[in-house]
Amino acid sequence: MLDPKRLIVFREVAKRRSFSHAAAALSLTQPAVSQQIRALETQLGERLIVRGRTSFALTAIGELLYAHAEALGERLQLAETQLEEALAEERHRLRIGAFPSILGVLVPSAIAELSRALGPLEVSAVQGSTDELVTAVRDGSLHVALCFQDASHPRREHEGTQRVDLLEEPMVAALGPGHRLSGRRRIRLADLARDPWLIAVRGGLIERACLAAGFEPRVAYITDDPLAINGLVAADLTVTLTSRMLAGRLQGISTPALAGDPVHRAVYGVAPPNTAHPLTAPFLAAVRAATV
């Protein structure tokens, strides 16, 4: 099989009818160009170029090969153009994953700010658990994911990814309008030990916080949908904890702060370790700015 690199060198020499001009166009030395042509002639067992002191001519075989080399060059140019266009398009396409509350509160603002700064973007976003989102970042399904953890726990790292810390915020109680403590500005978590609870997931931050406060919550509802949380709490059916960020978006409920040592959550981004999408850093910066 003919070496494509040698064909490209031969094409430049034949087109320019000059070894020195071809060498300049290819950013090679003239001896390197001559060496490639000799190697190609040796491989074919035929002369390709006849050079005199003042003349330059292709042999019949050289003319035939030049026609094919020219077609190859055109295809390579087309491939380069199409790849540049595809890569340019890909650089403006961002796939995001996030947990529900931040997906509804911070992500829209961050995307809008990114679009204002960089022009039209093609952005998609999906909801998922931390494990689901991290797996999607690892396999390339997502360019970046937003996750959270209990801030009192050791910093969580995910193998095969890089973590970018974004913010830390306190959790507050979420009580219905008819709840006995709904008028308070601050309550103890243990004051809610007798209430039915709503949690996002078994064994998660809310359940662990209750256990740390000295009681096991009587779980009546399990959902991480902010709309469902708002509806169930506002109907005085349950109590829960919510982030201070989301609390401002919930309607018809009371959100007193927690006395003592409040529960905090740390929000962070997850991206590939070395080949992050070019929009990842600007997006995470926009998320951080949206919290100010």
PDB file of C-alpha atoms in Angstrom, residues 83-290:
ATOM      1  CA  LEU A  83     -13.816  17.971  10.597  1.00  0.00           C
ATOM      2  CA  GLU A  84     -13.215  21.634  11.429  1.00  0.00           C
ATOM      3  CA  GLU A  85     -16.909  22.359  10.931  1.00  0.00           C
ATOM      4  CA  ALA A  86     -17.951  19.348  13.042  1.00  0.00           C
ATOM      5  CA  LEU A  87     -15.540  20.279  15.823  1.00  0.00           C
ATOM      6  CA  ALA A  88     -16.682  23.898  15.765  1.00  0.00           C
ATOM      7  CA  GLU A  89     -20.274  22.729  16.077  1.00  0.00           C
ATOM      8  CA  GLU A  90     -19.359  20.331  18.882  1.00  0.00           C
ATOM      9  CA  ARG A  91     -17.624  23.138  20.764  1.00  0.00           C
ATOM     10  CA  HIS A  92     -20.983  24.920  20.935  1.00  0.00           C
ATOM     11  CA  ARG A  93     -22.884  21.838  22.160  1.00  0.00           C
ATOM     12  CA  LEU A  94     -22.949  21.135  25.896  1.00  0.00           C
ATOM     13  CA  ARG A  95     -24.587  18.178  27.673  1.00  0.00           C
ATOM     14  CA  ILE A  96     -25.304  18.789  31.357  1.00  0.00           C
ATOM     15  CA  GLY A  97     -26.543  16.582  34.190  1.00  0.00           C
ATOM     16  CA  ALA A  98     -27.832  17.821  37.543  1.00  0.00           C
ATOM     17  CA  PHE A  99     -29.931  16.966  40.573  1.00  0.00           C
ATOM     18  CA  PRO A 100     -33.486  18.377  40.557  1.00  0.00           C
ATOM     19  CA  SER A 101     -33.280  21.464  42.767  1.00  0.00           C
ATOM     20  CA  ILE A 102     -30.197  22.940  41.130  1.00  0.00           C
ATOM     21  CA  LEU A 103     -31.545  21.975  37.704  1.00  0.00           C
ATOM     22  CA  GLY A 104     -34.531  24.199  38.353  1.00  0.00           C
ATOM     23  CA  VAL A 105     -32.791  27.055  40.161  1.00  0.00           C
ATOM     24  CA  LEU A 106     -29.194  27.603  39.008  1.00  0.00           C
ATOM     25  CA  VAL A 107     -28.839  25.784  35.697  1.00  0.00           C
ATOM     26  CA  PRO A 108     -31.285  27.977  33.717  1.00  0.00           C
ATOM     27  CA  SER A 109     -29.544  31.167  34.871  1.00  0.00           C
ATOM     28  CA  ALA A 110     -26.115  29.726  34.100  1.00  0.00           C
ATOM     29  CA  ILE A 111     -27.130  28.635  30.587  1.00  0.00           C
ATOM     30  CA  ALA A 112     -28.683  32.028  29.873  1.00  0.00           C
ATOM     31  CA  GLU A 113     -25.532  33.829  31.042  1.00  0.00           C
ATOM     32  CA  LEU A 114     -23.321  31.517  28.984  1.00  0.00           C
ATOM     33  CA  SER A 115     -25.412  32.173  25.874  1.00  0.00           C
ATOM     34  CA  ARG A 116     -25.228  35.930  26.413  1.00  0.00           C
ATOM     35  CA  ALA A 117     -21.452  35.751  26.710  1.00  0.00           C
ATOM     36  CA  LEU A 118     -20.673  33.260  23.936  1.00  0.00           C
ATOM     37  CA  GLY A 119     -23.586  33.471  21.509  1.00  0.00           C
ATOM     38  CA  PRO A 120     -26.058  30.745  20.499  1.00  0.00           C
ATOM     39  CA  LEU A 121     -25.366  27.374  22.112  1.00  0.00           C
ATOM     40  CA  GLU A 122     -26.961  23.959  21.843  1.00  0.00           C
ATOM     41  CA  VAL A 123     -27.436  22.837  25.450  1.00  0.00           C
ATOM     42  CA  SER A 124     -29.229  19.791  26.827  1.00  0.00           C
ATOM     43  CA  ALA A 125     -29.747  18.828  30.475  1.00  0.00           C
ATOM     44  CA  VAL A 126     -30.891  15.694  32.274  1.00  0.00           C
ATOM     45  CA  GLN A 127     -31.769  14.895  35.875  1.00  0.00           C
ATOM     46  CA  GLY A 128     -30.125  12.065  37.754  1.00  0.00           C
ATOM     47  CA  SER A 129     -28.657  10.766  40.975  1.00  0.00           C
ATOM     48  CA  THR A 130     -24.988  11.376  41.748  1.00  0.00           C
ATOM     49  CA  ASP A 131     -23.996   7.843  40.726  1.00  0.00           C
ATOM     50  CA  GLU A 132     -25.948   8.093  37.464  1.00  0.00           C
ATOM     51  CA  LEU A 133     -24.483  11.479  36.603  1.00  0.00           C
ATOM     52  CA  VAL A 134     -20.896  10.509  37.393  1.00  0.00           C
ATOM     53  CA  THR A 135     -21.221   7.367  35.267  1.00  0.00           C
ATOM     54  CA  ALA A 136     -22.521   9.486  32.378  1.00  0.00           C
ATOM     55  CA  VAL A 137     -19.537  11.859  32.674  1.00  0.00           C
ATOM     56  CA  ARG A 138     -17.150   8.910  32.650  1.00  0.00           C
ATOM     57  CA  ASP A 139     -18.652   7.352  29.503  1.00  0.00           C
ATOM     58  CA  GLY A 140     -18.947  10.693  27.692  1.00  0.00           C
ATOM     59  CA  SER A 141     -22.749  10.891  27.673  1.00  0.00           C
ATOM     60  CA  LEU A 142     -22.461  14.130  29.662  1.00  0.00           C
ATOM     61  CA  HIS A 143     -19.807  16.818  29.439  1.00  0.00           C
ATOM     62  CA  VAL A 144     -20.367  18.014  33.017  1.00  0.00           C
ATOM     63  CA  ALA A 145     -22.577  17.130  35.989  1.00  0.00           C
ATOM     64  CA  LEU A 146     -23.671  19.011  39.109  1.00  0.00           C
ATOM     65  CA  CYS A 147     -23.784  16.910  42.277  1.00  0.00           C
ATOM     66  CA  PHE A 148     -23.997  17.476  46.033  1.00  0.00           C
ATOM     67  CA  GLN A 149     -23.020  15.835  49.285  1.00  0.00           C
ATOM     68  CA  ASP A 150     -23.454  16.357  53.016  1.00  0.00           C
ATOM     69  CA  ALA A 151     -20.859  19.027  53.783  1.00  0.00           C
ATOM     70  CA  SER A 152     -20.076  17.431  57.146  1.00  0.00           C
ATOM     71  CA  HIS A 153     -18.854  14.247  55.460  1.00  0.00           C
ATOM     72  CA  PRO A 154     -15.369  13.728  54.022  1.00  0.00           C
ATOM     73  CA  ARG A 155     -14.928  15.294  50.612  1.00  0.00           C
ATOM     74  CA  ARG A 156     -16.261  12.862  48.009  1.00  0.00           C
ATOM     75  CA  GLU A 157     -14.091  12.205  44.971  1.00  0.00           C
ATOM     76  CA  HIS A 158     -15.159  10.149  41.969  1.00  0.00           C
ATOM     77  CA  GLU A 159     -12.512   8.030  40.289  1.00  0.00           C
ATOM     78  CA  GLY A 160     -11.822   8.952  36.692  1.00  0.00           C
ATOM     79  CA  THR A 161     -13.204  12.489  37.051  1.00  0.00           C
ATOM     80  CA  GLN A 162     -12.210  15.883  38.389  1.00  0.00           C
ATOM     81  CA  ARG A 163     -14.247  17.673  41.041  1.00  0.00           C
ATOM     82  CA  VAL A 164     -14.843  21.446  41.032  1.00  0.00           C
ATOM     83  CA  ASP A 165     -16.270  22.888  44.259  1.00  0.00           C
ATOM     84  CA  LEU A 166     -19.021  25.446  43.639  1.00  0.00           C
ATOM     85  CA  LEU A 167     -20.863  26.388  46.829  1.00  0.00           C
ATOM     86  CA  GLU A 168     -21.957  25.324  50.295  1.00  0.00           C
ATOM     87  CA  GLU A 169     -25.373  26.219  51.680  1.00  0.00           C
ATOM     88  CA  PRO A 170     -27.454  25.424  54.777  1.00  0.00           C
ATOM     89  CA  MET A 171     -30.579  23.308  54.717  1.00  0.00           C
ATOM     90  CA  VAL A 172     -33.738  24.731  56.277  1.00  0.00           C
ATOM     91  CA  ALA A 173     -36.959  23.137  57.477  1.00  0.00           C
ATOM     92  CA  ALA A 174     -40.020  23.142  55.204  1.00  0.00           C
ATOM     93  CA  LEU A 175     -43.354  23.308  57.074  1.00  0.00           C
ATOM     94  CA  GLY A 176     -46.949  23.683  55.942  1.00  0.00           C
ATOM     95  CA  PRO A 177     -48.974  26.809  56.833  1.00  0.00           C
ATOM     96  CA  GLY A 178     -50.939  24.927  59.494  1.00  0.00           C
ATOM     97  CA  HIS A 179     -47.925  23.398  61.203  1.00  0.00           C
ATOM     98  CA  ARG A 180     -47.582  24.200  64.915  1.00  0.00           C
ATOM     99  CA  LEU A 181     -44.106  25.715  64.319  1.00  0.00           C
ATOM    100  CA  SER A 182     -44.743  27.512  61.042  1.00  0.00           C
ATOM    101  CA  GLY A 183     -44.499  30.965  62.632  1.00  0.00           C
ATOM    102  CA  ARG A 184     -41.043  30.397  64.060  1.00  0.00           C
ATOM    103  CA  ARG A 185     -37.901  31.884  62.490  1.00  0.00           C
ATOM    104  CA  ARG A 186     -35.694  29.144  63.923  1.00  0.00           C
ATOM    105  CA  ILE A 187     -36.454  25.654  65.222  1.00  0.00           C
ATOM    106  CA  ARG A 188     -34.571  22.595  66.426  1.00  0.00           C
ATOM    107  CA  LEU A 189     -34.594  19.615  64.089  1.00  0.00           C
ATOM    108  CA  ALA A 190     -35.582  17.407  67.027  1.00  0.00           C
ATOM    109  CA  ASP A 191     -38.817  19.442  67.324  1.00  0.00           C
ATOM    110  CA  LEU A 192     -40.024  17.604  64.204  1.00  0.00           C
ATOM    111  CA  ALA A 193     -39.409  14.106  65.534  1.00  0.00           C
ATOM    112  CA  ARG A 194     -43.163  13.278  65.764  1.00  0.00           C
ATOM    113  CA  ASP A 195     -44.058  14.525  62.269  1.00  0.00           C
ATOM    114  CA  PRO A 196     -44.424  12.466  59.084  1.00  0.00           C
ATOM    115  CA  TRP A 197     -41.405  13.103  56.881  1.00  0.00           C
ATOM    116  CA  LEU A 198     -40.667  13.546  53.188  1.00  0.00           C
ATOM    117  CA  ILE A 199     -37.192  12.528  52.015  1.00  0.00           C
ATOM    118  CA  ALA A 200     -35.528  12.421  48.607  1.00  0.00           C
ATOM    119  CA  VAL A 201     -33.919   9.005  48.986  1.00  0.00           C
ATOM    120  CA  ARG A 202     -33.433   6.374  51.652  1.00  0.00           C
ATOM    121  CA  GLY A 203     -30.197   6.847  53.549  1.00  0.00           C
ATOM    122  CA  GLY A 204     -29.680  10.315  52.131  1.00  0.00           C
ATOM    123  CA  LEU A 205     -28.800  13.648  53.689  1.00  0.00           C
ATOM    124  CA  ILE A 206     -32.244  14.290  55.253  1.00  0.00           C
ATOM    125  CA  GLU A 207     -32.560  10.898  56.901  1.00  0.00           C
ATOM    126  CA  ARG A 208     -28.990  11.063  58.222  1.00  0.00           C
ATOM    127  CA  ALA A 209     -29.595  14.548  59.638  1.00  0.00           C
ATOM    128  CA  CYS A 210     -32.629  13.287  61.566  1.00  0.00           C
ATOM    129  CA  LEU A 211     -30.669  10.360  62.955  1.00  0.00           C
ATOM    130  CA  ALA A 212     -27.886  12.727  64.033  1.00  0.00           C
ATOM    131  CA  ALA A 213     -30.540  14.843  65.813  1.00  0.00           C
ATOM    132  CA  GLY A 214     -31.556  11.800  67.855  1.00  0.00           C
ATOM    133  CA  PHE A 215     -34.611  10.389  66.088  1.00  0.00           C
ATOM    134  CA  GLU A 216     -35.496   8.143  63.193  1.00  0.00           C
ATOM    135  CA  PRO A 217     -37.859   9.942  60.821  1.00  0.00           C
ATOM    136  CA  ARG A 218     -41.252   8.411  60.117  1.00  0.00           C
ATOM    137  CA  VAL A 219     -41.013   8.504  56.337  1.00  0.00           C
ATOM    138  CA  ALA A 220     -44.347   9.018  54.604  1.00  0.00           C
ATOM    139  CA  TYR A 221     -43.218  10.354  51.203  1.00  0.00           C
ATOM    140  CA  ILE A 222     -40.156   9.820  49.035  1.00  0.00           C
ATOM    141  CA  THR A 223     -39.588  12.253  46.160  1.00  0.00           C
ATOM    142  CA  ASP A 224     -36.977  14.690  44.899  1.00  0.00           C
ATOM    143  CA  ASP A 225     -39.386  16.578  42.635  1.00  0.00           C
ATOM    144  CA  PRO A 226     -39.538  20.200  43.886  1.00  0.00           C
ATOM    145  CA  LEU A 227     -43.124  20.614  42.667  1.00  0.00           C
ATOM    146  CA  ALA A 228     -44.259  17.498  44.552  1.00  0.00           C
ATOM    147  CA  ILE A 229     -42.335  18.587  47.644  1.00  0.00           C
ATOM    148  CA  ASN A 230     -43.994  21.997  47.548  1.00  0.00           C
ATOM    149  CA  GLY A 231     -47.463  20.518  47.114  1.00  0.00           C
ATOM    150  CA  LEU A 232     -47.187  17.886  49.839  1.00  0.00           C
ATOM    151  CA  VAL A 233     -45.703  20.266  52.406  1.00  0.00           C
ATOM    152  CA  ALA A 234     -48.095  23.120  51.557  1.00  0.00           C
ATOM    153  CA  ALA A 235     -50.994  20.709  52.126  1.00  0.00           C
ATOM    154  CA  ASP A 236     -49.727  20.093  55.684  1.00  0.00           C
ATOM    155  CA  LEU A 237     -49.171  16.402  54.900  1.00  0.00           C
ATOM    156  CA  THR A 238     -45.505  16.239  55.758  1.00  0.00           C
ATOM    157  CA  VAL A 239     -42.340  18.092  56.763  1.00  0.00           C
ATOM    158  CA  THR A 240     -38.893  17.992  55.217  1.00  0.00           C
ATOM    159  CA  LEU A 241     -35.589  19.785  54.825  1.00  0.00           C
ATOM    160  CA  THR A 242     -34.785  21.817  51.740  1.00  0.00           C
ATOM    161  CA  SER A 243     -31.856  23.885  50.577  1.00  0.00           C
ATOM    162  CA  ARG A 244     -31.960  27.580  51.330  1.00  0.00           C
ATOM    163  CA  MET A 245     -31.587  28.174  47.590  1.00  0.00           C
ATOM    164  CA  LEU A 246     -34.750  26.235  46.747  1.00  0.00           C
ATOM    165  CA  ALA A 247     -36.672  27.529  49.771  1.00  0.00           C
ATOM    166  CA  GLY A 248     -37.103  30.921  48.124  1.00  0.00           C
ATOM    167  CA  ARG A 249     -38.881  29.270  45.182  1.00  0.00           C
ATOM    168  CA  LEU A 250     -41.413  27.274  47.240  1.00  0.00           C
ATOM    169  CA  GLN A 251     -44.867  28.762  47.705  1.00  0.00           C
ATOM    170  CA  GLY A 252     -47.262  28.664  50.666  1.00  0.00           C
ATOM    171  CA  ILE A 253     -44.868  27.099  53.153  1.00  0.00           C
ATOM    172  CA  SER A 254     -42.701  28.197  56.079  1.00  0.00           C
ATOM    173  CA  THR A 255     -38.923  27.658  55.953  1.00  0.00           C
ATOM    174  CA  PRO A 256     -37.438  28.310  59.419  1.00  0.00           C
ATOM    175  CA  ALA A 257     -33.689  27.995  59.923  1.00  0.00           C
ATOM    176  CA  LEU A 258     -32.284  25.147  62.016  1.00  0.00           C
ATOM    177  CA  ALA A 259     -30.860  25.985  65.427  1.00  0.00           C
ATOM    178  CA  GLY A 260     -27.634  24.537  66.735  1.00  0.00           C
ATOM    179  CA  ASP A 261     -25.337  23.013  64.116  1.00  0.00           C
ATOM    180  CA  PRO A 262     -27.273  23.420  60.840  1.00  0.00           C
ATOM    181  CA  VAL A 263     -27.113  20.788  58.121  1.00  0.00           C
ATOM    182  CA  HIS A 264     -25.157  21.977  55.075  1.00  0.00           C
ATOM    183  CA  ARG A 265     -24.818  20.582  51.588  1.00  0.00           C
ATOM    184  CA  ALA A 266     -21.829  21.088  49.297  1.00  0.00           C
ATOM    185  CA  VAL A 267     -22.558  21.488  45.584  1.00  0.00           C
ATOM    186  CA  TYR A 268     -19.809  20.591  43.114  1.00  0.00           C
ATOM    187  CA  GLY A 269     -19.209  19.950  39.446  1.00  0.00           C
ATOM    188  CA  VAL A 270     -17.884  16.727  37.944  1.00  0.00           C
ATOM    189  CA  ALA A 271     -16.024  16.662  34.612  1.00  0.00           C
ATOM    190  CA  PRO A 272     -13.510  14.447  32.784  1.00  0.00           C
ATOM    191  CA  PRO A 273     -10.023  14.824  34.306  1.00  0.00           C
ATOM    192  CA  ASN A 274      -7.941  15.887  31.296  1.00  0.00           C
ATOM    193  CA  THR A 275     -10.198  16.375  28.265  1.00  0.00           C
ATOM    194  CA  ALA A 276     -12.970  18.584  29.585  1.00  0.00           C
ATOM    195  CA  HIS A 277     -15.265  20.178  27.007  1.00  0.00           C
ATOM    196  CA  PRO A 278     -14.250  23.814  26.316  1.00  0.00           C
ATOM    197  CA  LEU A 279     -17.612  25.033  27.640  1.00  0.00           C
ATOM    198  CA  THR A 280     -17.288  23.187  30.958  1.00  0.00           C
ATOM    199  CA  ALA A 281     -15.219  25.783  32.817  1.00  0.00           C
ATOM    200  CA  PRO A 282     -17.325  28.756  31.603  1.00  0.00           C
ATOM    201  CA  PHE A 283     -20.513  26.892  32.561  1.00  0.00           C
ATOM    202  CA  LEU A 284     -19.282  26.088  36.068  1.00  0.00           C
ATOM    203  CA  ALA A 285     -18.175  29.700  36.482  1.00  0.00           C
ATOM    204  CA  ALA A 286     -21.666  30.806  35.433  1.00  0.00           C
ATOM    205  CA  VAL A 287     -23.216  28.425  37.992  1.00  0.00           C
ATOM    206  CA  ARG A 288     -21.008  29.861  40.729  1.00  0.00           C
ATOM    207  CA  ALA A 289     -21.872  33.413  39.658  1.00  0.00           C
ATOM    208  CA  ALA A 290     -25.599  32.617  39.719  1.00  0.00           C
TER     209      ALA A 290
END
